[in-house]
Amino acid sequence: MKKYLRWVNSTLQMCKGQRLEKFRVCFDLNKFAQHEIDKWLEFAFSRKVQNLELDLNKGGEDTRDFDYCYAFPARLLGLVDPADSSSCTPHSNNLQIHSLVKQNFKSLKMLLLKSVNVTGEVLEFFLHNCPFLETVVVHGSGTLVNLEVVGPSLKLRHLEIWYCYYVESLKICDTNLITLRTTSGEGLLLKNVPMLVEVEILGTYTHILNDISSRLSCVISQLEVLTVHASLSLFDFSQEDLDRYNFPELTKLKKFVLTTFRPVCSWKEQSLLGCTSIIRAAPQLEEFELQLEARPFTSNRECKKAIKCPLHHLKVVKLWGFYNGTFHLELVRYFLENAVALEKIIIDPTCPLLTRVPLDLEEIKHQQTARNLAKLQLQCEVPPTMELVIL
């Protein structure tokens, strides 16, 4: 880390340009580099940076211990720094910085902060003082509690609040936001967001159907892409219960992605057919992807069947995660029987949890076994006019 800090400091001394299109830091840095990173931000803002990225994750991990995260300096914006208990109001020097910063921030278009502790007050300052700011991404902040994205004057189009576990309220109202990605679904409030067409959300530990219906109720009919991450979700209810559930119609949905994780022991008597209740509610669906995060397991039960329902527009199905014969075969058969326009089925036995780590010999063996089983079962099920891809 010390070597990296020295290298960046020496590099910045050689930069003579008056404007920066992009300033990106991507390295394992924590609160012990606070002073140096503060200086880098001052450098970037003084040159009217357009795209600012601080990606300080540790070794490719999703986030780090919040107590060790670098803290975005509120004083740089002329705001009271929560870490400075002696500051009750902005002093004169801060007011001068505030005036200078507001001028230099006019060019900011994108802000990305990963493993950076940032407050809602700081983010709202950016939103209301950067007239060209279109993208805000915050991953792994331990100090983000409340955030309001409110007002038709905001230019913001893409918002991502991920792994910020202390968020209590995320209010998004009267804006032209287009895409939203958040793990803070429990505190989400959406109102009057007519342009919002793409949402990725972490489901709560209640039933996923109720979860989506309540939290996304005002946009459910306008969504075109929906991605849901759920740990309990559809598979805690019987197929009969799901078939009776009156799920709101997703009239414009074109792509649906479901990621779900369960312990190995709880999968054996379950069925993937639960997800068909949402698929049936999306008459315009063109692409469906299921990411199954589970370890290899075996099940010898007979294949079940779901309610028949013509899927007139579905063209691509991707099943991602360890392939288990019965478990996946019944779902593939459902699509073969109902998706009249189906063109491609993709089977990827890679577990989503393991995509960023080196595979050991056992895992490689499991994946090859899954490929062989998928090939053996599906080549005789899928007609030759349809493309079958086994990765």
PDB file of C-alpha atoms in Angstrom, residues 6-244:
ATOM      1  CA  ARG A   6       4.109   6.957  -3.274  1.00  0.00           C
ATOM      2  CA  TRP A   7       3.630   6.016  -6.916  1.00  0.00           C
ATOM      3  CA  VAL A   8       0.285   7.874  -7.200  1.00  0.00           C
ATOM      4  CA  ASN A   9       1.663  10.948  -5.413  1.00  0.00           C
ATOM      5  CA  SER A  10       4.645  11.139  -7.756  1.00  0.00           C
ATOM      6  CA  THR A  11       2.424  10.620 -10.794  1.00  0.00           C
ATOM      7  CA  LEU A  12       0.055  13.417  -9.853  1.00  0.00           C
ATOM      8  CA  GLN A  13       2.966  15.817  -9.500  1.00  0.00           C
ATOM      9  CA  MET A  14       3.659  15.348 -13.196  1.00  0.00           C
ATOM     10  CA  CYS A  15       0.079  16.013 -14.319  1.00  0.00           C
ATOM     11  CA  LYS A  16      -0.185  19.527 -15.684  1.00  0.00           C
ATOM     12  CA  GLY A  17      -3.609  19.376 -17.348  1.00  0.00           C
ATOM     13  CA  GLN A  18      -6.333  21.744 -16.247  1.00  0.00           C
ATOM     14  CA  ARG A  19      -9.183  19.265 -16.796  1.00  0.00           C
ATOM     15  CA  LEU A  20      -9.677  15.564 -16.127  1.00  0.00           C
ATOM     16  CA  GLU A  21     -12.076  13.378 -18.051  1.00  0.00           C
ATOM     17  CA  LYS A  22     -11.562  10.491 -15.630  1.00  0.00           C
ATOM     18  CA  PHE A  23      -9.827   9.887 -12.298  1.00  0.00           C
ATOM     19  CA  ARG A  24      -9.876   6.256 -11.158  1.00  0.00           C
ATOM     20  CA  VAL A  25      -8.244   4.622  -8.134  1.00  0.00           C
ATOM     21  CA  CYS A  26      -8.536   0.825  -7.994  1.00  0.00           C
ATOM     22  CA  PHE A  27      -6.462  -0.664  -5.172  1.00  0.00           C
ATOM     23  CA  ASP A  28      -6.735  -2.211  -1.708  1.00  0.00           C
ATOM     24  CA  LEU A  29      -6.728   0.983   0.389  1.00  0.00           C
ATOM     25  CA  ASN A  30      -8.292   1.635   3.786  1.00  0.00           C
ATOM     26  CA  LYS A  31      -8.649   4.383   6.389  1.00  0.00           C
ATOM     27  CA  PHE A  32      -4.904   4.449   7.004  1.00  0.00           C
ATOM     28  CA  ALA A  33      -4.530   6.115   3.602  1.00  0.00           C
ATOM     29  CA  GLN A  34      -7.062   8.837   4.512  1.00  0.00           C
ATOM     30  CA  HIS A  35      -4.687  11.793   4.181  1.00  0.00           C
ATOM     31  CA  GLU A  36      -3.285  10.745   0.798  1.00  0.00           C
ATOM     32  CA  ILE A  37      -6.690   9.983  -0.752  1.00  0.00           C
ATOM     33  CA  ASP A  38      -8.059  13.298   0.510  1.00  0.00           C
ATOM     34  CA  LYS A  39      -5.282  15.028  -1.406  1.00  0.00           C
ATOM     35  CA  TRP A  40      -6.046  13.009  -4.529  1.00  0.00           C
ATOM     36  CA  LEU A  41      -9.680  14.095  -4.390  1.00  0.00           C
ATOM     37  CA  GLU A  42      -8.668  17.722  -4.049  1.00  0.00           C
ATOM     38  CA  PHE A  43      -6.462  17.247  -7.097  1.00  0.00           C
ATOM     39  CA  ALA A  44      -9.282  15.686  -9.107  1.00  0.00           C
ATOM     40  CA  PHE A  45     -11.892  18.264  -8.149  1.00  0.00           C
ATOM     41  CA  SER A  46      -9.540  21.172  -8.832  1.00  0.00           C
ATOM     42  CA  ARG A  47      -9.307  19.879 -12.415  1.00  0.00           C
ATOM     43  CA  LYS A  48     -13.061  19.602 -12.873  1.00  0.00           C
ATOM     44  CA  VAL A  49     -13.114  15.829 -13.113  1.00  0.00           C
ATOM     45  CA  GLN A  50     -15.995  14.310 -15.089  1.00  0.00           C
ATOM     46  CA  ASN A  51     -15.786  10.670 -13.979  1.00  0.00           C
ATOM     47  CA  LEU A  52     -14.568   9.880 -10.461  1.00  0.00           C
ATOM     48  CA  GLU A  53     -14.003   6.303  -9.247  1.00  0.00           C
ATOM     49  CA  LEU A  54     -12.670   5.146  -5.875  1.00  0.00           C
ATOM     50  CA  ASP A  55     -12.655   1.345  -5.908  1.00  0.00           C
ATOM     51  CA  LEU A  56     -10.920   0.424  -2.648  1.00  0.00           C
ATOM     52  CA  ASN A  57     -12.094  -3.180  -2.279  1.00  0.00           C
ATOM     53  CA  LYS A  58      -9.823  -5.687  -0.648  1.00  0.00           C
ATOM     54  CA  GLY A  59      -8.519  -8.422  -2.919  1.00  0.00           C
ATOM     55  CA  GLY A  60     -11.586  -8.564  -5.144  1.00  0.00           C
ATOM     56  CA  GLU A  61     -13.970  -9.031  -2.197  1.00  0.00           C
ATOM     57  CA  ASP A  62     -17.424  -7.475  -2.298  1.00  0.00           C
ATOM     58  CA  THR A  63     -16.704  -5.209   0.665  1.00  0.00           C
ATOM     59  CA  ARG A  64     -14.443  -4.779   3.691  1.00  0.00           C
ATOM     60  CA  ASP A  65     -14.998  -4.225   7.403  1.00  0.00           C
ATOM     61  CA  PHE A  66     -16.786  -0.860   7.581  1.00  0.00           C
ATOM     62  CA  ASP A  67     -14.619   0.232  10.518  1.00  0.00           C
ATOM     63  CA  TYR A  68     -11.577   0.170   8.233  1.00  0.00           C
ATOM     64  CA  CYS A  69     -13.086   1.846   5.184  1.00  0.00           C
ATOM     65  CA  TYR A  70     -11.780   5.155   3.917  1.00  0.00           C
ATOM     66  CA  ALA A  71     -14.219   7.951   4.799  1.00  0.00           C
ATOM     67  CA  PHE A  72     -15.221  10.459   2.136  1.00  0.00           C
ATOM     68  CA  PRO A  73     -14.210  13.892   3.537  1.00  0.00           C
ATOM     69  CA  ALA A  74     -17.372  15.934   4.044  1.00  0.00           C
ATOM     70  CA  ARG A  75     -15.212  18.964   4.878  1.00  0.00           C
ATOM     71  CA  LEU A  76     -14.109  18.994   1.238  1.00  0.00           C
ATOM     72  CA  LEU A  77     -17.650  19.996   0.337  1.00  0.00           C
ATOM     73  CA  GLY A  78     -17.926  22.570   3.100  1.00  0.00           C
ATOM     74  CA  LEU A  79     -20.136  20.205   5.093  1.00  0.00           C
ATOM     75  CA  VAL A  80     -19.731  19.214   8.737  1.00  0.00           C
ATOM     76  CA  ASP A  81     -17.610  16.095   8.917  1.00  0.00           C
ATOM     77  CA  PRO A  82     -19.332  13.503  11.201  1.00  0.00           C
ATOM     78  CA  ALA A  83     -15.907  12.264  12.269  1.00  0.00           C
ATOM     79  CA  ASP A  84     -14.979  15.689  13.550  1.00  0.00           C
ATOM     80  CA  SER A  85     -16.908  16.145  16.794  1.00  0.00           C
ATOM     81  CA  SER A  86     -15.400  19.617  17.289  1.00  0.00           C
ATOM     82  CA  SER A  87     -17.160  20.945  14.193  1.00  0.00           C
ATOM     83  CA  CYS A  88     -20.667  22.184  14.782  1.00  0.00           C
ATOM     84  CA  THR A  89     -20.919  24.551  11.821  1.00  0.00           C
ATOM     85  CA  PRO A  90     -18.775  25.027   8.721  1.00  0.00           C
ATOM     86  CA  HIS A  91     -15.962  27.468   9.511  1.00  0.00           C
ATOM     87  CA  SER A  92     -14.863  30.242   7.137  1.00  0.00           C
ATOM     88  CA  ASN A  93     -12.198  28.140   5.447  1.00  0.00           C
ATOM     89  CA  ASN A  94     -14.773  25.429   4.758  1.00  0.00           C
ATOM     90  CA  LEU A  95     -17.147  28.001   3.287  1.00  0.00           C
ATOM     91  CA  GLN A  96     -14.424  29.074   0.846  1.00  0.00           C
ATOM     92  CA  ILE A  97     -13.825  25.432  -0.092  1.00  0.00           C
ATOM     93  CA  HIS A  98     -17.590  24.983  -0.498  1.00  0.00           C
ATOM     94  CA  SER A  99     -17.780  27.832  -2.999  1.00  0.00           C
ATOM     95  CA  LEU A 100     -14.786  26.561  -4.954  1.00  0.00           C
ATOM     96  CA  VAL A 101     -16.053  22.975  -4.972  1.00  0.00           C
ATOM     97  CA  LYS A 102     -19.496  23.929  -6.264  1.00  0.00           C
ATOM     98  CA  GLN A 103     -17.813  25.574  -9.256  1.00  0.00           C
ATOM     99  CA  ASN A 104     -15.496  22.656  -9.943  1.00  0.00           C
ATOM    100  CA  PHE A 105     -18.225  20.038  -9.569  1.00  0.00           C
ATOM    101  CA  LYS A 106     -20.224  21.343 -12.499  1.00  0.00           C
ATOM    102  CA  SER A 107     -18.544  18.847 -14.851  1.00  0.00           C
ATOM    103  CA  LEU A 108     -19.036  15.674 -12.760  1.00  0.00           C
ATOM    104  CA  LYS A 109     -20.987  13.028 -14.711  1.00  0.00           C
ATOM    105  CA  MET A 110     -20.235   9.793 -12.854  1.00  0.00           C
ATOM    106  CA  LEU A 111     -19.387   8.983  -9.223  1.00  0.00           C
ATOM    107  CA  LEU A 112     -18.354   5.486  -8.108  1.00  0.00           C
ATOM    108  CA  LEU A 113     -17.406   4.687  -4.507  1.00  0.00           C
ATOM    109  CA  LYS A 114     -16.578   1.137  -3.344  1.00  0.00           C
ATOM    110  CA  SER A 115     -15.506   0.372   0.229  1.00  0.00           C
ATOM    111  CA  VAL A 116     -15.801   4.072   0.968  1.00  0.00           C
ATOM    112  CA  ASN A 117     -17.793   5.317   3.966  1.00  0.00           C
ATOM    113  CA  VAL A 118     -20.028   8.077   2.640  1.00  0.00           C
ATOM    114  CA  THR A 119     -23.111   9.709   4.147  1.00  0.00           C
ATOM    115  CA  GLY A 120     -26.435  10.507   2.562  1.00  0.00           C
ATOM    116  CA  GLU A 121     -25.715  14.210   3.086  1.00  0.00           C
ATOM    117  CA  VAL A 122     -22.594  13.978   0.935  1.00  0.00           C
ATOM    118  CA  LEU A 123     -24.374  12.069  -1.839  1.00  0.00           C
ATOM    119  CA  GLU A 124     -27.272  14.511  -1.820  1.00  0.00           C
ATOM    120  CA  PHE A 125     -24.771  17.371  -2.112  1.00  0.00           C
ATOM    121  CA  PHE A 126     -23.433  15.783  -5.287  1.00  0.00           C
ATOM    122  CA  LEU A 127     -26.918  15.195  -6.665  1.00  0.00           C
ATOM    123  CA  HIS A 128     -28.059  18.771  -6.170  1.00  0.00           C
ATOM    124  CA  ASN A 129     -24.835  20.551  -7.122  1.00  0.00           C
ATOM    125  CA  CYS A 130     -23.730  18.557 -10.163  1.00  0.00           C
ATOM    126  CA  PRO A 131     -26.103  19.357 -13.029  1.00  0.00           C
ATOM    127  CA  PHE A 132     -24.583  16.698 -15.314  1.00  0.00           C
ATOM    128  CA  LEU A 133     -24.340  13.846 -12.789  1.00  0.00           C
ATOM    129  CA  GLU A 134     -26.011  10.817 -14.411  1.00  0.00           C
ATOM    130  CA  THR A 135     -24.522   7.818 -12.573  1.00  0.00           C
ATOM    131  CA  VAL A 136     -23.971   7.192  -8.860  1.00  0.00           C
ATOM    132  CA  VAL A 137     -22.616   3.852  -7.600  1.00  0.00           C
ATOM    133  CA  VAL A 138     -21.990   3.156  -3.886  1.00  0.00           C
ATOM    134  CA  HIS A 139     -20.792  -0.265  -2.690  1.00  0.00           C
ATOM    135  CA  GLY A 140     -19.978  -1.206   0.884  1.00  0.00           C
ATOM    136  CA  SER A 141     -20.560   1.998   2.821  1.00  0.00           C
ATOM    137  CA  GLY A 142     -21.068   1.626   6.559  1.00  0.00           C
ATOM    138  CA  THR A 143     -22.195   5.222   7.138  1.00  0.00           C
ATOM    139  CA  LEU A 144     -24.982   5.472   4.574  1.00  0.00           C
ATOM    140  CA  VAL A 145     -28.253   5.429   6.523  1.00  0.00           C
ATOM    141  CA  ASN A 146     -30.737   7.672   4.743  1.00  0.00           C
ATOM    142  CA  LEU A 147     -30.704   8.868   1.157  1.00  0.00           C
ATOM    143  CA  GLU A 148     -33.252  10.968  -0.733  1.00  0.00           C
ATOM    144  CA  VAL A 149     -33.126  11.143  -4.502  1.00  0.00           C
ATOM    145  CA  VAL A 150     -35.893  13.641  -5.054  1.00  0.00           C
ATOM    146  CA  GLY A 151     -36.661  16.297  -7.632  1.00  0.00           C
ATOM    147  CA  PRO A 152     -37.339  16.524 -11.375  1.00  0.00           C
ATOM    148  CA  SER A 153     -34.292  18.767 -11.828  1.00  0.00           C
ATOM    149  CA  LEU A 154     -31.880  15.895 -11.079  1.00  0.00           C
ATOM    150  CA  LYS A 155     -29.999  14.577 -14.087  1.00  0.00           C
ATOM    151  CA  LEU A 156     -29.451  11.184 -12.401  1.00  0.00           C
ATOM    152  CA  ARG A 157     -30.298   8.196 -14.615  1.00  0.00           C
ATOM    153  CA  HIS A 158     -28.471   5.269 -12.947  1.00  0.00           C
ATOM    154  CA  LEU A 159     -28.317   4.603  -9.206  1.00  0.00           C
ATOM    155  CA  GLU A 160     -26.633   1.668  -7.469  1.00  0.00           C
ATOM    156  CA  ILE A 161     -26.656   1.210  -3.677  1.00  0.00           C
ATOM    157  CA  TRP A 162     -25.172  -2.221  -2.915  1.00  0.00           C
ATOM    158  CA  TYR A 163     -23.913  -3.891   0.276  1.00  0.00           C
ATOM    159  CA  CYS A 164     -24.741  -0.804   2.354  1.00  0.00           C
ATOM    160  CA  TYR A 165     -26.206  -2.786   5.240  1.00  0.00           C
ATOM    161  CA  TYR A 166     -27.179   0.098   7.521  1.00  0.00           C
ATOM    162  CA  VAL A 167     -29.477   1.857   5.062  1.00  0.00           C
ATOM    163  CA  GLU A 168     -32.820   2.486   6.731  1.00  0.00           C
ATOM    164  CA  SER A 169     -34.454   4.641   4.082  1.00  0.00           C
ATOM    165  CA  LEU A 170     -33.891   4.972   0.327  1.00  0.00           C
ATOM    166  CA  LYS A 171     -36.431   7.420  -1.045  1.00  0.00           C
ATOM    167  CA  ILE A 172     -36.625   7.950  -4.808  1.00  0.00           C
ATOM    168  CA  CYS A 173     -39.362  10.329  -5.919  1.00  0.00           C
ATOM    169  CA  ASP A 174     -40.202  12.640  -8.819  1.00  0.00           C
ATOM    170  CA  THR A 175     -37.101  11.777 -10.846  1.00  0.00           C
ATOM    171  CA  ASN A 176     -36.283  10.456 -14.313  1.00  0.00           C
ATOM    172  CA  LEU A 177     -34.169   7.576 -13.021  1.00  0.00           C
ATOM    173  CA  ILE A 178     -33.857   4.766 -15.606  1.00  0.00           C
ATOM    174  CA  THR A 179     -32.018   1.974 -13.764  1.00  0.00           C
ATOM    175  CA  LEU A 180     -31.863   1.086 -10.058  1.00  0.00           C
ATOM    176  CA  ARG A 181     -29.747  -1.578  -8.382  1.00  0.00           C
ATOM    177  CA  THR A 182     -29.977  -1.984  -4.618  1.00  0.00           C
ATOM    178  CA  THR A 183     -29.641  -4.436  -1.741  1.00  0.00           C
ATOM    179  CA  SER A 184     -31.596  -2.004   0.443  1.00  0.00           C
ATOM    180  CA  GLY A 185     -35.019  -3.226  -0.607  1.00  0.00           C
ATOM    181  CA  GLU A 186     -36.557  -3.102   2.874  1.00  0.00           C
ATOM    182  CA  GLY A 187     -36.143   0.671   3.094  1.00  0.00           C
ATOM    183  CA  LEU A 188     -37.013   1.404  -0.544  1.00  0.00           C
ATOM    184  CA  LEU A 189     -39.711   3.940  -1.348  1.00  0.00           C
ATOM    185  CA  LEU A 190     -40.515   4.621  -4.999  1.00  0.00           C
ATOM    186  CA  LYS A 191     -42.948   7.275  -6.156  1.00  0.00           C
ATOM    187  CA  ASN A 192     -43.465   8.948  -9.522  1.00  0.00           C
ATOM    188  CA  VAL A 193     -40.487   7.463 -11.399  1.00  0.00           C
ATOM    189  CA  PRO A 194     -41.997   7.145 -14.895  1.00  0.00           C
ATOM    190  CA  MET A 195     -38.681   6.410 -16.655  1.00  0.00           C
ATOM    191  CA  LEU A 196     -37.588   3.555 -14.375  1.00  0.00           C
ATOM    192  CA  VAL A 197     -37.483   0.417 -16.550  1.00  0.00           C
ATOM    193  CA  GLU A 198     -34.662  -1.674 -15.061  1.00  0.00           C
ATOM    194  CA  VAL A 199     -34.429  -2.807 -11.428  1.00  0.00           C
ATOM    195  CA  GLU A 200     -32.108  -5.193  -9.600  1.00  0.00           C
ATOM    196  CA  ILE A 201     -33.062  -5.821  -5.992  1.00  0.00           C
ATOM    197  CA  LEU A 202     -32.206  -8.065  -3.077  1.00  0.00           C
ATOM    198  CA  GLY A 203     -35.350  -9.752  -1.802  1.00  0.00           C
ATOM    199  CA  THR A 204     -36.098  -9.891   1.904  1.00  0.00           C
ATOM    200  CA  TYR A 205     -36.662 -13.038   3.927  1.00  0.00           C
ATOM    201  CA  THR A 206     -40.388 -12.916   3.309  1.00  0.00           C
ATOM    202  CA  HIS A 207     -42.093 -14.393   0.290  1.00  0.00           C
ATOM    203  CA  ILE A 208     -40.545 -12.958  -2.853  1.00  0.00           C
ATOM    204  CA  LEU A 209     -43.865 -12.425  -4.622  1.00  0.00           C
ATOM    205  CA  ASN A 210     -45.260 -10.254  -1.825  1.00  0.00           C
ATOM    206  CA  ASP A 211     -41.905  -8.508  -1.616  1.00  0.00           C
ATOM    207  CA  ILE A 212     -41.899  -7.475  -5.269  1.00  0.00           C
ATOM    208  CA  SER A 213     -45.583  -6.588  -5.292  1.00  0.00           C
ATOM    209  CA  SER A 214     -45.294  -4.197  -2.348  1.00  0.00           C
ATOM    210  CA  ARG A 215     -41.935  -2.516  -2.917  1.00  0.00           C
ATOM    211  CA  LEU A 216     -42.132  -2.217  -6.695  1.00  0.00           C
ATOM    212  CA  SER A 217     -45.886  -1.765  -6.990  1.00  0.00           C
ATOM    213  CA  CYS A 218     -45.732   1.671  -8.612  1.00  0.00           C
ATOM    214  CA  VAL A 219     -43.328   0.540 -11.356  1.00  0.00           C
ATOM    215  CA  ILE A 220     -44.231  -3.138 -11.814  1.00  0.00           C
ATOM    216  CA  SER A 221     -46.196  -2.479 -15.004  1.00  0.00           C
ATOM    217  CA  GLN A 222     -43.420  -0.430 -16.665  1.00  0.00           C
ATOM    218  CA  LEU A 223     -40.376  -2.600 -15.922  1.00  0.00           C
ATOM    219  CA  GLU A 224     -38.514  -4.079 -18.886  1.00  0.00           C
ATOM    220  CA  VAL A 225     -35.669  -5.780 -16.965  1.00  0.00           C
ATOM    221  CA  LEU A 226     -36.034  -7.247 -13.462  1.00  0.00           C
ATOM    222  CA  THR A 227     -33.311  -9.028 -11.480  1.00  0.00           C
ATOM    223  CA  VAL A 228     -34.140 -10.458  -8.063  1.00  0.00           C
ATOM    224  CA  HIS A 229     -31.703 -11.994  -5.558  1.00  0.00           C
ATOM    225  CA  ALA A 230     -33.511 -14.111  -2.996  1.00  0.00           C
ATOM    226  CA  SER A 231     -32.386 -16.617  -0.385  1.00  0.00           C
ATOM    227  CA  LEU A 232     -35.781 -18.105   0.476  1.00  0.00           C
ATOM    228  CA  SER A 233     -38.185 -16.880  -2.187  1.00  0.00           C
ATOM    229  CA  LEU A 234     -40.396 -19.019  -4.341  1.00  0.00           C
ATOM    230  CA  PHE A 235     -39.263 -22.391  -3.116  1.00  0.00           C
ATOM    231  CA  ASP A 236     -40.755 -22.130   0.376  1.00  0.00           C
ATOM    232  CA  PHE A 237     -44.262 -22.613  -0.984  1.00  0.00           C
ATOM    233  CA  SER A 238     -45.894 -25.551  -2.700  1.00  0.00           C
ATOM    234  CA  GLN A 239     -46.516 -25.431  -6.421  1.00  0.00           C
ATOM    235  CA  GLU A 240     -50.262 -25.395  -5.720  1.00  0.00           C
ATOM    236  CA  ASP A 241     -49.902 -22.285  -3.530  1.00  0.00           C
ATOM    237  CA  LEU A 242     -47.877 -20.521  -6.196  1.00  0.00           C
ATOM    238  CA  ASP A 243     -50.362 -21.397  -8.919  1.00  0.00           C
ATOM    239  CA  ARG A 244     -53.141 -19.769  -6.896  1.00  0.00           C
TER     240      ARG A 244
END
